[in-house]
Amino acid sequence: MDKHSLLVVDDDPVILKLVCEFLKRSLADVHVDATNSPNTALHRATSYQYSAVLTDVMMPDMGGMELASKIQAARPDMPIIFMSGTAHALETCRSLAYACLQKPFDIEIFVDTVRSAVATSPYSRT
């Protein structure tokens, strides 16, 4: 069983697939789970032991900030990494963020940020 796990949330199926495939190749020791539904993400993040959550900011039904608030109500120390194509959207999330990443990502910074979030998470398995 993997010691680290990451839940990736993005309503864009192309972005979701690319991000997950890249992370699986780059971070072999991290189990990567994905959903395009913020409601499914909320259920999973509060029911299962993820090390961190990587979420898009702007999604229909529930935005990334609302999702993060609800996750952190149940798991207060959960590292949340926000991603967005706009700097303005990321600014609104900083108070809840472990990190904010603007698309397109600098690949090295992206991988290092995710690696750091899962490695330092109190929700990683020992």
PDB file of C-alpha atoms in Angstrom:
ATOM      1  CA  MET A   1       0.000   0.000   0.000  1.00  0.00           C
ATOM      2  CA  ASP A   2       1.288   3.442  -0.914  1.00  0.00           C
ATOM      3  CA  LYS A   3       2.340   5.656   1.950  1.00  0.00           C
ATOM      4  CA  HIS A   4       1.317   8.837   0.115  1.00  0.00           C
ATOM      5  CA  SER A   5      -1.870   9.516  -1.812  1.00  0.00           C
ATOM      6  CA  LEU A   6      -3.187  12.484  -3.743  1.00  0.00           C
ATOM      7  CA  LEU A   7      -6.709  13.335  -4.849  1.00  0.00           C
ATOM      8  CA  VAL A   8      -6.819  15.405  -8.058  1.00  0.00           C
ATOM      9  CA  VAL A   9      -9.992  17.359  -8.875  1.00  0.00           C
ATOM     10  CA  ASP A  10     -10.649  19.147 -12.182  1.00  0.00           C
ATOM     11  CA  ASP A  11     -13.859  19.436 -14.184  1.00  0.00           C
ATOM     12  CA  ASP A  12     -11.897  19.452 -17.468  1.00  0.00           C
ATOM     13  CA  PRO A  13     -11.365  15.772 -18.386  1.00  0.00           C
ATOM     14  CA  VAL A  14      -8.361  16.524 -20.610  1.00  0.00           C
ATOM     15  CA  ILE A  15      -6.527  18.479 -17.891  1.00  0.00           C
ATOM     16  CA  LEU A  16      -7.473  15.853 -15.297  1.00  0.00           C
ATOM     17  CA  LYS A  17      -6.070  13.018 -17.403  1.00  0.00           C
ATOM     18  CA  LEU A  18      -2.859  14.871 -18.303  1.00  0.00           C
ATOM     19  CA  VAL A  19      -2.148  15.957 -14.726  1.00  0.00           C
ATOM     20  CA  CYS A  20      -2.789  12.464 -13.341  1.00  0.00           C
ATOM     21  CA  GLU A  21      -0.710  10.677 -15.964  1.00  0.00           C
ATOM     22  CA  PHE A  22       2.164  13.092 -15.452  1.00  0.00           C
ATOM     23  CA  LEU A  23       2.064  12.727 -11.665  1.00  0.00           C
ATOM     24  CA  LYS A  24       1.906   8.931 -11.856  1.00  0.00           C
ATOM     25  CA  ARG A  25       5.068   8.923 -13.998  1.00  0.00           C
ATOM     26  CA  SER A  26       6.885  11.563 -11.949  1.00  0.00           C
ATOM     27  CA  LEU A  27       5.955  10.426  -8.436  1.00  0.00           C
ATOM     28  CA  ALA A  28       5.908   6.639  -8.498  1.00  0.00           C
ATOM     29  CA  ASP A  29       5.580   6.430  -4.700  1.00  0.00           C
ATOM     30  CA  VAL A  30       2.356   8.486  -4.667  1.00  0.00           C
ATOM     31  CA  HIS A  31      -1.021   6.888  -5.338  1.00  0.00           C
ATOM     32  CA  VAL A  32      -2.957   9.321  -7.561  1.00  0.00           C
ATOM     33  CA  ASP A  33      -6.756   9.253  -7.515  1.00  0.00           C
ATOM     34  CA  ALA A  34      -8.920  11.543  -9.649  1.00  0.00           C
ATOM     35  CA  THR A  35     -12.430  12.866 -10.086  1.00  0.00           C
ATOM     36  CA  ASN A  36     -14.063  15.560 -12.187  1.00  0.00           C
ATOM     37  CA  SER A  37     -16.789  16.100  -9.575  1.00  0.00           C
ATOM     38  CA  PRO A  38     -16.234  18.372  -6.562  1.00  0.00           C
ATOM     39  CA  ASN A  39     -19.047  16.564  -4.708  1.00  0.00           C
ATOM     40  CA  THR A  40     -17.360  13.197  -5.259  1.00  0.00           C
ATOM     41  CA  ALA A  41     -14.056  14.757  -4.201  1.00  0.00           C
ATOM     42  CA  LEU A  42     -15.604  16.012  -0.966  1.00  0.00           C
ATOM     43  CA  HIS A  43     -16.945  12.554  -0.145  1.00  0.00           C
ATOM     44  CA  ARG A  44     -13.637  10.852  -0.937  1.00  0.00           C
ATOM     45  CA  ALA A  45     -11.447  13.412   0.837  1.00  0.00           C
ATOM     46  CA  THR A  46     -13.456  13.154   4.041  1.00  0.00           C
ATOM     47  CA  SER A  47     -13.962   9.372   3.895  1.00  0.00           C
ATOM     48  CA  TYR A  48     -10.534   8.154   2.810  1.00  0.00           C
ATOM     49  CA  GLN A  49      -7.010   8.906   3.958  1.00  0.00           C
ATOM     50  CA  TYR A  50      -5.494  11.136   1.257  1.00  0.00           C
ATOM     51  CA  SER A  51      -2.220  12.901   1.966  1.00  0.00           C
ATOM     52  CA  ALA A  52      -3.241  15.991  -0.021  1.00  0.00           C
ATOM     53  CA  VAL A  53      -5.729  17.385  -2.525  1.00  0.00           C
ATOM     54  CA  LEU A  54      -4.894  19.123  -5.812  1.00  0.00           C
ATOM     55  CA  THR A  55      -7.919  21.013  -7.124  1.00  0.00           C
ATOM     56  CA  ASP A  56      -8.899  23.400  -9.852  1.00  0.00           C
ATOM     57  CA  VAL A  57     -10.288  26.686  -8.552  1.00  0.00           C
ATOM     58  CA  MET A  58     -13.162  27.294 -10.959  1.00  0.00           C
ATOM     59  CA  MET A  59     -15.570  24.384 -11.396  1.00  0.00           C
ATOM     60  CA  PRO A  60     -19.343  24.169 -11.794  1.00  0.00           C
ATOM     61  CA  ASP A  61     -21.543  23.233  -8.808  1.00  0.00           C
ATOM     62  CA  MET A  62     -18.786  23.791  -6.242  1.00  0.00           C
ATOM     63  CA  GLY A  63     -15.620  25.815  -6.741  1.00  0.00           C
ATOM     64  CA  GLY A  64     -12.241  24.822  -5.413  1.00  0.00           C
ATOM     65  CA  MET A  65     -12.374  27.279  -2.523  1.00  0.00           C
ATOM     66  CA  GLU A  66     -15.708  25.948  -1.256  1.00  0.00           C
ATOM     67  CA  LEU A  67     -14.435  22.387  -1.698  1.00  0.00           C
ATOM     68  CA  ALA A  68     -11.275  23.184   0.278  1.00  0.00           C
ATOM     69  CA  SER A  69     -13.269  24.828   3.082  1.00  0.00           C
ATOM     70  CA  LYS A  70     -15.478  21.770   3.438  1.00  0.00           C
ATOM     71  CA  ILE A  71     -12.556  19.342   3.335  1.00  0.00           C
ATOM     72  CA  GLN A  72     -10.633  21.350   5.912  1.00  0.00           C
ATOM     73  CA  ALA A  73     -13.677  21.458   8.202  1.00  0.00           C
ATOM     74  CA  ALA A  74     -13.371  17.667   8.448  1.00  0.00           C
ATOM     75  CA  ARG A  75      -9.585  17.412   8.069  1.00  0.00           C
ATOM     76  CA  PRO A  76      -8.124  20.731   9.292  1.00  0.00           C
ATOM     77  CA  ASP A  77      -4.507  20.063   8.375  1.00  0.00           C
ATOM     78  CA  MET A  78      -5.179  18.684   4.883  1.00  0.00           C
ATOM     79  CA  PRO A  79      -2.761  20.283   2.401  1.00  0.00           C
ATOM     80  CA  ILE A  80      -4.751  21.759  -0.480  1.00  0.00           C
ATOM     81  CA  ILE A  81      -2.969  22.757  -3.680  1.00  0.00           C
ATOM     82  CA  PHE A  82      -4.982  25.021  -5.961  1.00  0.00           C
ATOM     83  CA  MET A  83      -4.466  25.288  -9.714  1.00  0.00           C
ATOM     84  CA  SER A  84      -5.986  27.779 -12.119  1.00  0.00           C
ATOM     85  CA  GLY A  85      -5.360  29.457 -15.422  1.00  0.00           C
ATOM     86  CA  THR A  86      -5.867  32.891 -13.879  1.00  0.00           C
ATOM     87  CA  ALA A  87      -3.813  34.603 -11.203  1.00  0.00           C
ATOM     88  CA  HIS A  88      -6.899  36.415  -9.855  1.00  0.00           C
ATOM     89  CA  ALA A  89      -8.676  33.127  -9.103  1.00  0.00           C
ATOM     90  CA  LEU A  90      -5.632  31.888  -7.200  1.00  0.00           C
ATOM     91  CA  GLU A  91      -5.412  35.063  -5.104  1.00  0.00           C
ATOM     92  CA  THR A  92      -8.850  34.387  -3.621  1.00  0.00           C
ATOM     93  CA  CYS A  93      -7.714  30.944  -2.400  1.00  0.00           C
ATOM     94  CA  ARG A  94      -4.423  31.782  -0.718  1.00  0.00           C
ATOM     95  CA  SER A  95      -5.827  31.664   2.827  1.00  0.00           C
ATOM     96  CA  LEU A  96      -6.776  27.990   2.434  1.00  0.00           C
ATOM     97  CA  ALA A  97      -3.835  26.961   0.283  1.00  0.00           C
ATOM     98  CA  TYR A  98      -0.781  24.864   0.880  1.00  0.00           C
ATOM     99  CA  ALA A  99       0.214  26.234  -2.532  1.00  0.00           C
ATOM    100  CA  CYS A 100      -1.283  27.974  -5.564  1.00  0.00           C
ATOM    101  CA  LEU A 101      -0.104  27.008  -9.046  1.00  0.00           C
ATOM    102  CA  GLN A 102      -0.948  28.887 -12.211  1.00  0.00           C
ATOM    103  CA  LYS A 103      -1.538  26.924 -15.417  1.00  0.00           C
ATOM    104  CA  PRO A 104       0.491  26.287 -17.454  1.00  0.00           C
ATOM    105  CA  PHE A 105       2.777  24.903 -14.762  1.00  0.00           C
ATOM    106  CA  ASP A 106       6.505  25.042 -14.450  1.00  0.00           C
ATOM    107  CA  ILE A 107       6.909  21.250 -14.359  1.00  0.00           C
ATOM    108  CA  GLU A 108       9.713  21.191 -11.808  1.00  0.00           C
ATOM    109  CA  ILE A 109       7.862  23.502  -9.403  1.00  0.00           C
ATOM    110  CA  PHE A 110       4.653  21.513  -9.900  1.00  0.00           C
ATOM    111  CA  VAL A 111       6.260  18.158  -9.045  1.00  0.00           C
ATOM    112  CA  ASP A 112       8.238  19.605  -6.125  1.00  0.00           C
ATOM    113  CA  THR A 113       5.093  21.220  -4.694  1.00  0.00           C
ATOM    114  CA  VAL A 114       3.060  18.015  -4.845  1.00  0.00           C
ATOM    115  CA  ARG A 115       5.956  15.954  -3.472  1.00  0.00           C
ATOM    116  CA  SER A 116       6.375  18.365  -0.554  1.00  0.00           C
ATOM    117  CA  ALA A 117       2.639  18.468   0.225  1.00  0.00           C
ATOM    118  CA  VAL A 118       2.244  14.697   0.433  1.00  0.00           C
ATOM    119  CA  ALA A 119       5.545  14.175   2.257  1.00  0.00           C
ATOM    120  CA  THR A 120       4.751  16.660   5.026  1.00  0.00           C
ATOM    121  CA  SER A 121       1.055  15.842   5.355  1.00  0.00           C
ATOM    122  CA  PRO A 122      -0.159  14.596   8.730  1.00  0.00           C
ATOM    123  CA  TYR A 123      -2.470  12.314   6.718  1.00  0.00           C
ATOM    124  CA  SER A 124       0.321  10.321   5.047  1.00  0.00           C
ATOM    125  CA  ARG A 125       0.654   6.750   6.222  1.00  0.00           C
ATOM    126  CA  THR A 126       3.770   5.859   8.176  1.00  0.00           C
TER     127      THR A 126
END
